[in-house]
PDB file of C-alpha atoms in Angstrom:
ATOM      1  CA  MET A   1       8.601  30.931   4.929  1.00  0.00           C
ATOM      2  CA  SER A   2      10.164  34.244   4.063  1.00  0.00           C
ATOM      3  CA  PRO A   3      13.233  35.540   5.904  1.00  0.00           C
ATOM      4  CA  ALA A   4      11.046  38.117   7.606  1.00  0.00           C
ATOM      5  CA  ASP A   5       8.908  35.367   9.040  1.00  0.00           C
ATOM      6  CA  THR A   6      11.834  33.486  10.556  1.00  0.00           C
ATOM      7  CA  SER A   7      13.579  36.442  12.132  1.00  0.00           C
ATOM      8  CA  PRO A   8      14.173  36.322  15.903  1.00  0.00           C
ATOM      9  CA  VAL A   9      11.196  37.392  17.924  1.00  0.00           C
ATOM     10  CA  GLY A  10      11.715  40.867  19.292  1.00  0.00           C
ATOM     11  CA  ALA A  11      10.316  42.375  22.437  1.00  0.00           C
ATOM     12  CA  ALA A  12       8.238  44.733  20.282  1.00  0.00           C
ATOM     13  CA  ASP A  13       6.173  41.936  18.751  1.00  0.00           C
ATOM     14  CA  PRO A  14       4.152  40.208  21.469  1.00  0.00           C
ATOM     15  CA  HIS A  15       1.845  38.692  18.835  1.00  0.00           C
ATOM     16  CA  ALA A  16       4.741  36.793  17.281  1.00  0.00           C
ATOM     17  CA  ARG A  17       5.941  35.591  20.681  1.00  0.00           C
ATOM     18  CA  ARG A  18       2.449  34.312  21.407  1.00  0.00           C
ATOM     19  CA  ALA A  19       2.425  32.447  18.092  1.00  0.00           C
ATOM     20  CA  TRP A  20       5.768  30.808  18.947  1.00  0.00           C
ATOM     21  CA  ARG A  21       4.594  29.739  22.383  1.00  0.00           C
ATOM     22  CA  GLN A  22       1.333  28.288  21.123  1.00  0.00           C
ATOM     23  CA  ALA A  23       2.973  26.530  18.183  1.00  0.00           C
ATOM     24  CA  LEU A  24       5.592  24.824  20.323  1.00  0.00           C
ATOM     25  CA  SER A  25       3.077  23.873  23.014  1.00  0.00           C
ATOM     26  CA  VAL A  26       0.726  22.281  20.501  1.00  0.00           C
ATOM     27  CA  ALA A  27       3.610  20.541  18.742  1.00  0.00           C
ATOM     28  CA  LEU A  28       4.870  18.966  21.981  1.00  0.00           C
ATOM     29  CA  ALA A  29       1.427  17.729  22.966  1.00  0.00           C
ATOM     30  CA  THR A  30       0.562  16.378  19.525  1.00  0.00           C
ATOM     31  CA  SER A  31       3.917  14.748  18.876  1.00  0.00           C
ATOM     32  CA  ALA A  32       3.697  12.802  22.127  1.00  0.00           C
ATOM     33  CA  TYR A  33       1.002  10.484  20.877  1.00  0.00           C
ATOM     34  CA  GLY A  34       2.957   9.661  17.734  1.00  0.00           C
ATOM     35  CA  VAL A  35       4.393   6.898  19.928  1.00  0.00           C
ATOM     36  CA  SER A  36       0.948   5.328  20.071  1.00  0.00           C
ATOM     37  CA  PHE A  37       0.610   5.409  16.296  1.00  0.00           C
ATOM     38  CA  GLY A  38       4.004   3.765  15.783  1.00  0.00           C
ATOM     39  CA  ALA A  39       3.190   0.982  18.240  1.00  0.00           C
ATOM     40  CA  LEU A  40      -0.297   0.440  16.810  1.00  0.00           C
ATOM     41  CA  ALA A  41       0.959   0.325  13.232  1.00  0.00           C
ATOM     42  CA  VAL A  42       3.514  -2.378  14.057  1.00  0.00           C
ATOM     43  CA  ALA A  43       0.898  -4.307  16.031  1.00  0.00           C
ATOM     44  CA  SER A  44      -1.393  -4.090  12.973  1.00  0.00           C
ATOM     45  CA  GLY A  45       1.170  -5.868  10.811  1.00  0.00           C
ATOM     46  CA  LEU A  46       3.232  -3.063   9.264  1.00  0.00           C
ATOM     47  CA  ASP A  47       7.035  -3.123   9.347  1.00  0.00           C
ATOM     48  CA  VAL A  48       8.996  -0.336  11.018  1.00  0.00           C
ATOM     49  CA  TRP A  49       9.926   1.225   7.680  1.00  0.00           C
ATOM     50  CA  GLN A  50       6.353   0.975   6.370  1.00  0.00           C
ATOM     51  CA  THR A  51       5.138   2.725   9.517  1.00  0.00           C
ATOM     52  CA  CYS A  52       7.687   5.522   9.106  1.00  0.00           C
ATOM     53  CA  VAL A  53       6.928   6.002   5.405  1.00  0.00           C
ATOM     54  CA  LEU A  54       3.228   6.271   6.233  1.00  0.00           C
ATOM     55  CA  SER A  55       3.941   9.091   8.700  1.00  0.00           C
ATOM     56  CA  LEU A  56       6.340  10.827   6.313  1.00  0.00           C
ATOM     57  CA  LEU A  57       3.971  10.795   3.333  1.00  0.00           C
ATOM     58  CA  MET A  58       0.441  10.735   4.719  1.00  0.00           C
ATOM     59  CA  PHE A  59       1.068  12.921   7.814  1.00  0.00           C
ATOM     60  CA  THR A  60      -2.460  13.367   9.044  1.00  0.00           C
ATOM     61  CA  GLY A  61      -2.939  11.470  12.264  1.00  0.00           C
ATOM     62  CA  GLY A  62      -6.639  10.683  11.962  1.00  0.00           C
ATOM     63  CA  SER A  63      -6.236   9.161   8.498  1.00  0.00           C
ATOM     64  CA  GLN A  64      -3.196   7.178   9.647  1.00  0.00           C
ATOM     65  CA  TYR A  65      -5.038   5.725  12.638  1.00  0.00           C
ATOM     66  CA  ALA A  66      -7.998   4.853  10.424  1.00  0.00           C
ATOM     67  CA  PHE A  67      -5.728   3.149   7.878  1.00  0.00           C
ATOM     68  CA  VAL A  68      -3.839   0.942  10.327  1.00  0.00           C
ATOM     69  CA  GLY A  69      -6.990   0.227  12.313  1.00  0.00           C
ATOM     70  CA  VAL A  70      -8.817  -1.164   9.298  1.00  0.00           C
ATOM     71  CA  ILE A  71      -5.743  -3.053   8.071  1.00  0.00           C
ATOM     72  CA  GLY A  72      -5.202  -4.512  11.536  1.00  0.00           C
ATOM     73  CA  ALA A  73      -8.781  -5.736  11.760  1.00  0.00           C
ATOM     74  CA  GLY A  74      -9.285  -6.964   8.204  1.00  0.00           C
ATOM     75  CA  GLY A  75      -5.841  -7.624   6.758  1.00  0.00           C
ATOM     76  CA  ILE A  76      -4.830  -6.868   3.185  1.00  0.00           C
ATOM     77  CA  ALA A  77      -8.361  -7.686   1.960  1.00  0.00           C
ATOM     78  CA  ALA A  78      -9.550  -4.571   3.765  1.00  0.00           C
ATOM     79  CA  ALA A  79      -7.040  -2.318   1.958  1.00  0.00           C
ATOM     80  CA  PRO A  80      -9.682  -0.606  -0.269  1.00  0.00           C
ATOM     81  CA  ALA A  81     -11.824   0.213   2.776  1.00  0.00           C
ATOM     82  CA  ALA A  82      -8.716   1.368   4.664  1.00  0.00           C
ATOM     83  CA  ILE A  83      -7.714   3.707   1.843  1.00  0.00           C
ATOM     84  CA  ALA A  84     -11.276   5.022   1.500  1.00  0.00           C
ATOM     85  CA  SER A  85     -11.563   5.631   5.256  1.00  0.00           C
ATOM     86  CA  ALA A  86      -8.218   7.436   5.370  1.00  0.00           C
ATOM     87  CA  GLY A  87      -9.141   9.533   2.326  1.00  0.00           C
ATOM     88  CA  LEU A  88     -12.520  10.440   3.761  1.00  0.00           C
ATOM     89  CA  LEU A  89     -10.974  11.686   6.986  1.00  0.00           C
ATOM     90  CA  GLY A  90      -8.393  13.666   5.019  1.00  0.00           C
ATOM     91  CA  VAL A  91     -11.026  15.594   3.046  1.00  0.00           C
ATOM     92  CA  ARG A  92     -11.332  18.120   5.869  1.00  0.00           C
ATOM     93  CA  ASN A  93      -7.799  19.290   5.110  1.00  0.00           C
ATOM     94  CA  VAL A  94      -9.055  20.579   1.741  1.00  0.00           C
ATOM     95  CA  ALA A  95     -11.290  23.038   3.580  1.00  0.00           C
ATOM     96  CA  TYR A  96      -8.361  24.030   5.798  1.00  0.00           C
ATOM     97  CA  GLY A  97      -6.216  24.597   2.690  1.00  0.00           C
ATOM     98  CA  MET A  98      -8.825  26.932   1.180  1.00  0.00           C
ATOM     99  CA  ARG A  99      -8.832  29.020   4.364  1.00  0.00           C
ATOM    100  CA  MET A 100      -5.035  29.010   4.684  1.00  0.00           C
ATOM    101  CA  SER A 101      -4.412  30.100   1.076  1.00  0.00           C
ATOM    102  CA  PRO A 102      -4.234  33.866   1.792  1.00  0.00           C
ATOM    103  CA  VAL A 103      -2.085  33.218   4.878  1.00  0.00           C
ATOM    104  CA  ILE A 104       0.457  31.164   2.929  1.00  0.00           C
ATOM    105  CA  GLY A 105       0.721  33.490  -0.031  1.00  0.00           C
ATOM    106  CA  PRO A 106       1.816  32.824  -3.644  1.00  0.00           C
ATOM    107  CA  GLY A 107       4.517  30.513  -4.972  1.00  0.00           C
ATOM    108  CA  ALA A 108       4.239  26.917  -6.165  1.00  0.00           C
ATOM    109  CA  LEU A 109       7.025  25.590  -3.915  1.00  0.00           C
ATOM    110  CA  ARG A 110       5.648  27.348  -0.859  1.00  0.00           C
ATOM    111  CA  ARG A 111       2.135  26.071  -1.540  1.00  0.00           C
ATOM    112  CA  ALA A 112       3.368  22.525  -2.100  1.00  0.00           C
ATOM    113  CA  ALA A 113       5.144  22.592   1.268  1.00  0.00           C
ATOM    114  CA  ALA A 114       2.097  24.131   2.924  1.00  0.00           C
ATOM    115  CA  ALA A 115      -0.169  21.424   1.527  1.00  0.00           C
ATOM    116  CA  HIS A 116       1.832  18.789   3.392  1.00  0.00           C
ATOM    117  CA  VAL A 117       1.600  20.518   6.781  1.00  0.00           C
ATOM    118  CA  THR A 118      -1.983  21.763   6.540  1.00  0.00           C
ATOM    119  CA  ILE A 119      -3.560  19.869   9.436  1.00  0.00           C
ATOM    120  CA  ASP A 120      -5.987  20.554  12.273  1.00  0.00           C
ATOM    121  CA  GLU A 121      -3.335  21.938  14.601  1.00  0.00           C
ATOM    122  CA  SER A 122      -1.495  24.258  12.172  1.00  0.00           C
ATOM    123  CA  THR A 123      -4.812  25.718  10.988  1.00  0.00           C
ATOM    124  CA  ALA A 124      -6.150  26.212  14.507  1.00  0.00           C
ATOM    125  CA  VAL A 125      -2.978  27.891  15.828  1.00  0.00           C
ATOM    126  CA  SER A 126      -2.764  30.162  12.775  1.00  0.00           C
ATOM    127  CA  LEU A 127      -6.391  31.303  13.002  1.00  0.00           C
ATOM    128  CA  ALA A 128      -6.063  31.939  16.726  1.00  0.00           C
ATOM    129  CA  GLN A 129      -3.532  34.751  16.030  1.00  0.00           C
ATOM    130  CA  THR A 130      -4.508  38.394  15.637  1.00  0.00           C
ATOM    131  CA  THR A 131      -1.954  39.752  13.143  1.00  0.00           C
ATOM    132  CA  PRO A 132      -1.011  38.591   9.612  1.00  0.00           C
ATOM    133  CA  ARG A 133       2.638  37.921  10.588  1.00  0.00           C
ATOM    134  CA  ALA A 134       1.629  35.970  13.676  1.00  0.00           C
ATOM    135  CA  ARG A 135      -0.819  33.904  11.625  1.00  0.00           C
ATOM    136  CA  THR A 136       1.887  33.018   9.131  1.00  0.00           C
ATOM    137  CA  LEU A 137       4.322  32.163  11.925  1.00  0.00           C
ATOM    138  CA  GLY A 138       1.733  30.081  13.730  1.00  0.00           C
ATOM    139  CA  PHE A 139       0.937  28.042  10.641  1.00  0.00           C
ATOM    140  CA  TRP A 140       4.504  27.247   9.574  1.00  0.00           C
ATOM    141  CA  LEU A 141       5.957  26.716  13.032  1.00  0.00           C
ATOM    142  CA  THR A 142       3.144  24.442  14.150  1.00  0.00           C
ATOM    143  CA  GLY A 143       3.111  22.462  10.915  1.00  0.00           C
ATOM    144  CA  PHE A 144       6.859  21.779  10.703  1.00  0.00           C
ATOM    145  CA  ALA A 145       7.356  21.276  14.459  1.00  0.00           C
ATOM    146  CA  ILE A 146       4.628  18.635  14.506  1.00  0.00           C
ATOM    147  CA  TYR A 147       5.957  17.054  11.300  1.00  0.00           C
ATOM    148  CA  ILE A 148       9.399  16.586  12.849  1.00  0.00           C
ATOM    149  CA  GLY A 149       8.096  15.529  16.244  1.00  0.00           C
ATOM    150  CA  TRP A 150       5.437  13.202  14.873  1.00  0.00           C
ATOM    151  CA  ASN A 151       7.878  11.335  12.665  1.00  0.00           C
ATOM    152  CA  LEU A 152      10.462  10.982  15.444  1.00  0.00           C
ATOM    153  CA  THR A 153       7.911   9.630  17.918  1.00  0.00           C
ATOM    154  CA  THR A 154       6.442   7.359  15.249  1.00  0.00           C
ATOM    155  CA  LEU A 155       9.881   5.778  14.868  1.00  0.00           C
ATOM    156  CA  VAL A 156      10.227   5.432  18.640  1.00  0.00           C
ATOM    157  CA  GLY A 157       6.808   3.812  18.926  1.00  0.00           C
ATOM    158  CA  ALA A 158       7.508   1.426  16.054  1.00  0.00           C
ATOM    159  CA  LEU A 159      10.843   0.357  17.560  1.00  0.00           C
ATOM    160  CA  LEU A 160       9.301  -0.067  21.017  1.00  0.00           C
ATOM    161  CA  GLY A 161       6.260  -1.900  19.692  1.00  0.00           C
ATOM    162  CA  ASP A 162       7.481  -5.314  20.815  1.00  0.00           C
ATOM    163  CA  VAL A 163       8.480  -3.956  24.217  1.00  0.00           C
ATOM    164  CA  LEU A 164       5.115  -2.319  24.794  1.00  0.00           C
ATOM    165  CA  GLY A 165       3.214  -5.464  23.830  1.00  0.00           C
ATOM    166  CA  ASP A 166      -0.400  -4.996  22.760  1.00  0.00           C
ATOM    167  CA  PRO A 167      -0.974  -1.189  22.527  1.00  0.00           C
ATOM    168  CA  ARG A 168      -4.658  -1.732  23.171  1.00  0.00           C
ATOM    169  CA  ALA A 169      -3.795  -2.933  26.686  1.00  0.00           C
ATOM    170  CA  TRP A 170      -2.420   0.567  27.362  1.00  0.00           C
ATOM    171  CA  GLY A 171      -5.416   2.288  25.821  1.00  0.00           C
ATOM    172  CA  LEU A 172      -3.282   3.746  23.027  1.00  0.00           C
ATOM    173  CA  ASP A 173      -5.821   2.722  20.369  1.00  0.00           C
ATOM    174  CA  ALA A 174      -8.232   5.244  21.923  1.00  0.00           C
ATOM    175  CA  ALA A 175      -5.881   8.217  21.416  1.00  0.00           C
ATOM    176  CA  ALA A 176      -7.155   9.158  17.941  1.00  0.00           C
ATOM    177  CA  ALA A 177     -10.811   8.691  18.861  1.00  0.00           C
ATOM    178  CA  ALA A 178     -10.311  10.866  21.950  1.00  0.00           C
ATOM    179  CA  ALA A 179      -8.601  13.571  19.884  1.00  0.00           C
ATOM    180  CA  PHE A 180     -11.430  13.667  17.330  1.00  0.00           C
ATOM    181  CA  LEU A 181     -14.040  13.713  20.091  1.00  0.00           C
ATOM    182  CA  ALA A 182     -12.269  16.711  21.636  1.00  0.00           C
ATOM    183  CA  LEU A 183     -12.455  18.512  18.271  1.00  0.00           C
ATOM    184  CA  LEU A 184     -16.116  17.591  17.758  1.00  0.00           C
ATOM    185  CA  TRP A 185     -17.455  18.190  21.263  1.00  0.00           C
ATOM    186  CA  PRO A 186     -17.515  22.045  21.271  1.00  0.00           C
ATOM    187  CA  ARG A 187     -19.660  21.972  18.120  1.00  0.00           C
ATOM    188  CA  LEU A 188     -22.429  19.762  19.533  1.00  0.00           C
ATOM    189  CA  ARG A 189     -24.596  22.642  20.725  1.00  0.00           C
ATOM    190  CA  GLY A 190     -27.476  22.524  18.254  1.00  0.00           C
ATOM    191  CA  ARG A 191     -30.151  19.898  17.750  1.00  0.00           C
ATOM    192  CA  GLN A 192     -29.135  19.301  14.141  1.00  0.00           C
ATOM    193  CA  ALA A 193     -25.445  18.809  14.989  1.00  0.00           C
ATOM    194  CA  ILE A 194     -26.312  16.428  17.824  1.00  0.00           C
ATOM    195  CA  ALA A 195     -28.683  14.497  15.534  1.00  0.00           C
ATOM    196  CA  VAL A 196     -25.984  14.120  12.864  1.00  0.00           C
ATOM    197  CA  GLY A 197     -23.430  12.864  15.385  1.00  0.00           C
ATOM    198  CA  ALA A 198     -25.890  10.506  17.074  1.00  0.00           C
ATOM    199  CA  ALA A 199     -27.164   9.046  13.781  1.00  0.00           C
ATOM    200  CA  ALA A 200     -23.631   8.371  12.530  1.00  0.00           C
ATOM    201  CA  ALA A 201     -22.590   6.809  15.854  1.00  0.00           C
ATOM    202  CA  VAL A 202     -25.631   4.506  15.965  1.00  0.00           C
ATOM    203  CA  VAL A 203     -25.169   3.356  12.362  1.00  0.00           C
ATOM    204  CA  ALA A 204     -21.446   2.656  12.856  1.00  0.00           C
ATOM    205  CA  THR A 205     -22.079   0.786  16.122  1.00  0.00           C
ATOM    206  CA  VAL A 206     -24.830  -1.398  14.661  1.00  0.00           C
ATOM    207  CA  LEU A 207     -22.953  -2.256  11.460  1.00  0.00           C
ATOM    208  CA  THR A 208     -19.490  -2.840  12.933  1.00  0.00           C
ATOM    209  CA  PRO A 209     -20.030  -6.466  14.061  1.00  0.00           C
ATOM    210  CA  GLY A 210     -21.335  -7.588  10.665  1.00  0.00           C
ATOM    211  CA  LEU A 211     -19.409  -5.690   7.967  1.00  0.00           C
ATOM    212  CA  MET A 212     -15.813  -5.552   6.780  1.00  0.00           C
ATOM    213  CA  PRO A 213     -13.711  -3.116   8.851  1.00  0.00           C
ATOM    214  CA  GLY A 214     -13.882   0.397   7.398  1.00  0.00           C
ATOM    215  CA  LEU A 215     -17.255   0.023   5.704  1.00  0.00           C
ATOM    216  CA  PRO A 216     -19.290   1.015   8.789  1.00  0.00           C
ATOM    217  CA  VAL A 217     -17.368   4.311   8.947  1.00  0.00           C
ATOM    218  CA  LEU A 218     -18.057   5.028   5.266  1.00  0.00           C
ATOM    219  CA  ILE A 219     -21.767   4.211   5.598  1.00  0.00           C
ATOM    220  CA  ALA A 220     -21.997   6.311   8.758  1.00  0.00           C
ATOM    221  CA  ALA A 221     -20.429   9.221   6.860  1.00  0.00           C
ATOM    222  CA  VAL A 222     -23.094   8.910   4.135  1.00  0.00           C
ATOM    223  CA  VAL A 223     -25.832   8.887   6.796  1.00  0.00           C
ATOM    224  CA  ALA A 224     -24.281  11.950   8.474  1.00  0.00           C
ATOM    225  CA  ILE A 225     -24.211  13.810   5.141  1.00  0.00           C
ATOM    226  CA  ALA A 226     -27.852  12.882   4.442  1.00  0.00           C
ATOM    227  CA  VAL A 227     -29.059  13.957   7.888  1.00  0.00           C
ATOM    228  CA  GLY A 228     -26.991  17.137   7.793  1.00  0.00           C
ATOM    229  CA  TRP A 229     -28.114  18.016   4.272  1.00  0.00           C
ATOM    230  CA  ALA A 230     -31.826  17.552   5.097  1.00  0.00           C
ATOM    231  CA  ASN A 231     -31.473  19.854   8.133  1.00  0.00           C
ATOM    232  CA  TRP A 232     -34.631  18.381   9.642  1.00  0.00           C
ATOM    233  CA  LEU A 233     -33.994  19.804  13.076  1.00  0.00           C
ATOM    234  CA  GLY A 234     -32.320  23.070  12.111  1.00  0.00           C
ATOM    235  CA  ASP A 235     -34.037  26.401  12.775  1.00  0.00           C
ATOM    236  CA  ALA A 236     -33.237  30.076  12.936  1.00  0.00           C
ATOM    237  CA  THR A 237     -32.771  29.920  16.694  1.00  0.00           C
ATOM    238  CA  SER A 238     -30.116  27.204  16.645  1.00  0.00           C
ATOM    239  CA  PRO A 239     -26.876  28.347  18.341  1.00  0.00           C
ATOM    240  CA  GLY A 240     -24.011  29.194  16.024  1.00  0.00           C
ATOM    241  CA  GLU A 241     -20.371  28.264  16.259  1.00  0.00           C
ATOM    242  CA  PRO A 242     -19.054  28.554  19.838  1.00  0.00           C
ATOM    243  CA  GLU A 243     -16.540  31.254  20.641  1.00  0.00           C
ATOM    244  CA  ASP A 244     -13.964  28.719  21.867  1.00  0.00           C
ATOM    245  CA  VAL A 245     -13.468  27.036  18.488  1.00  0.00           C
ATOM    246  CA  PRO A 246     -10.592  29.020  16.971  1.00  0.00           C
ATOM    247  CA  GLU A 247     -10.814  27.539  13.480  1.00  0.00           C
ATOM    248  CA  ARG A 248     -14.389  28.853  13.091  1.00  0.00           C
ATOM    249  CA  GLU A 249     -13.171  32.128  11.583  1.00  0.00           C
ATOM    250  CA  GLY A 250     -13.708  32.078   7.858  1.00  0.00           C
ATOM    251  CA  LEU A 251     -13.878  28.338   7.312  1.00  0.00           C
ATOM    252  CA  PRO A 252     -15.896  27.546   4.202  1.00  0.00           C
TER     253      PRO A 252
END
């Protein structure tokens, strides 16, 4: 971030103040459930340091939950499926990176740092702003605030794992699924989108009892791509992106 971007927020720039408020609010809310990831990772068989390294290096909550979930269910034999599941979920960040490129600006070091904090939340907060400076502030503040908060709460969750007992008894294993459902729900307004979601859910549900953990998710993703690509139920009258999905603007 340039010095201009980190300067104190003045009374004459309400857009920047709004970016600060939204970034910190989102960071607090998102960081809170890092505790659940830390506890789940330890319960899945990872050490405290392995859990922390995963958050430091991978830093994309959905992929992390998918990785430890598959490892916890299938052990080390499920590592290829765990890696594939985590990678598949992380692909969406490539699209976010393409959209964030003009916001971040040039410079190899800056772009390398941005690549690590390009996540759902930093992209959404940035695109919700109305001025170039506010968009830049929103992206960097949200990304780094969540990075710090997420790693701190991951450590807390990992250290408290034994105290908490089985995280599934507290419903913590549902945190990631609930977060993804909240992201997906506003988009399920057309027949084609509903068909893609329903087909993937049915395939994953049917295959889960019989296949190695992780594989049902990968097969469901292939089915979702096939159904979405065919566009069997799409038509010119299908509703577009809803107005309350901030990241809709300019996404590839």
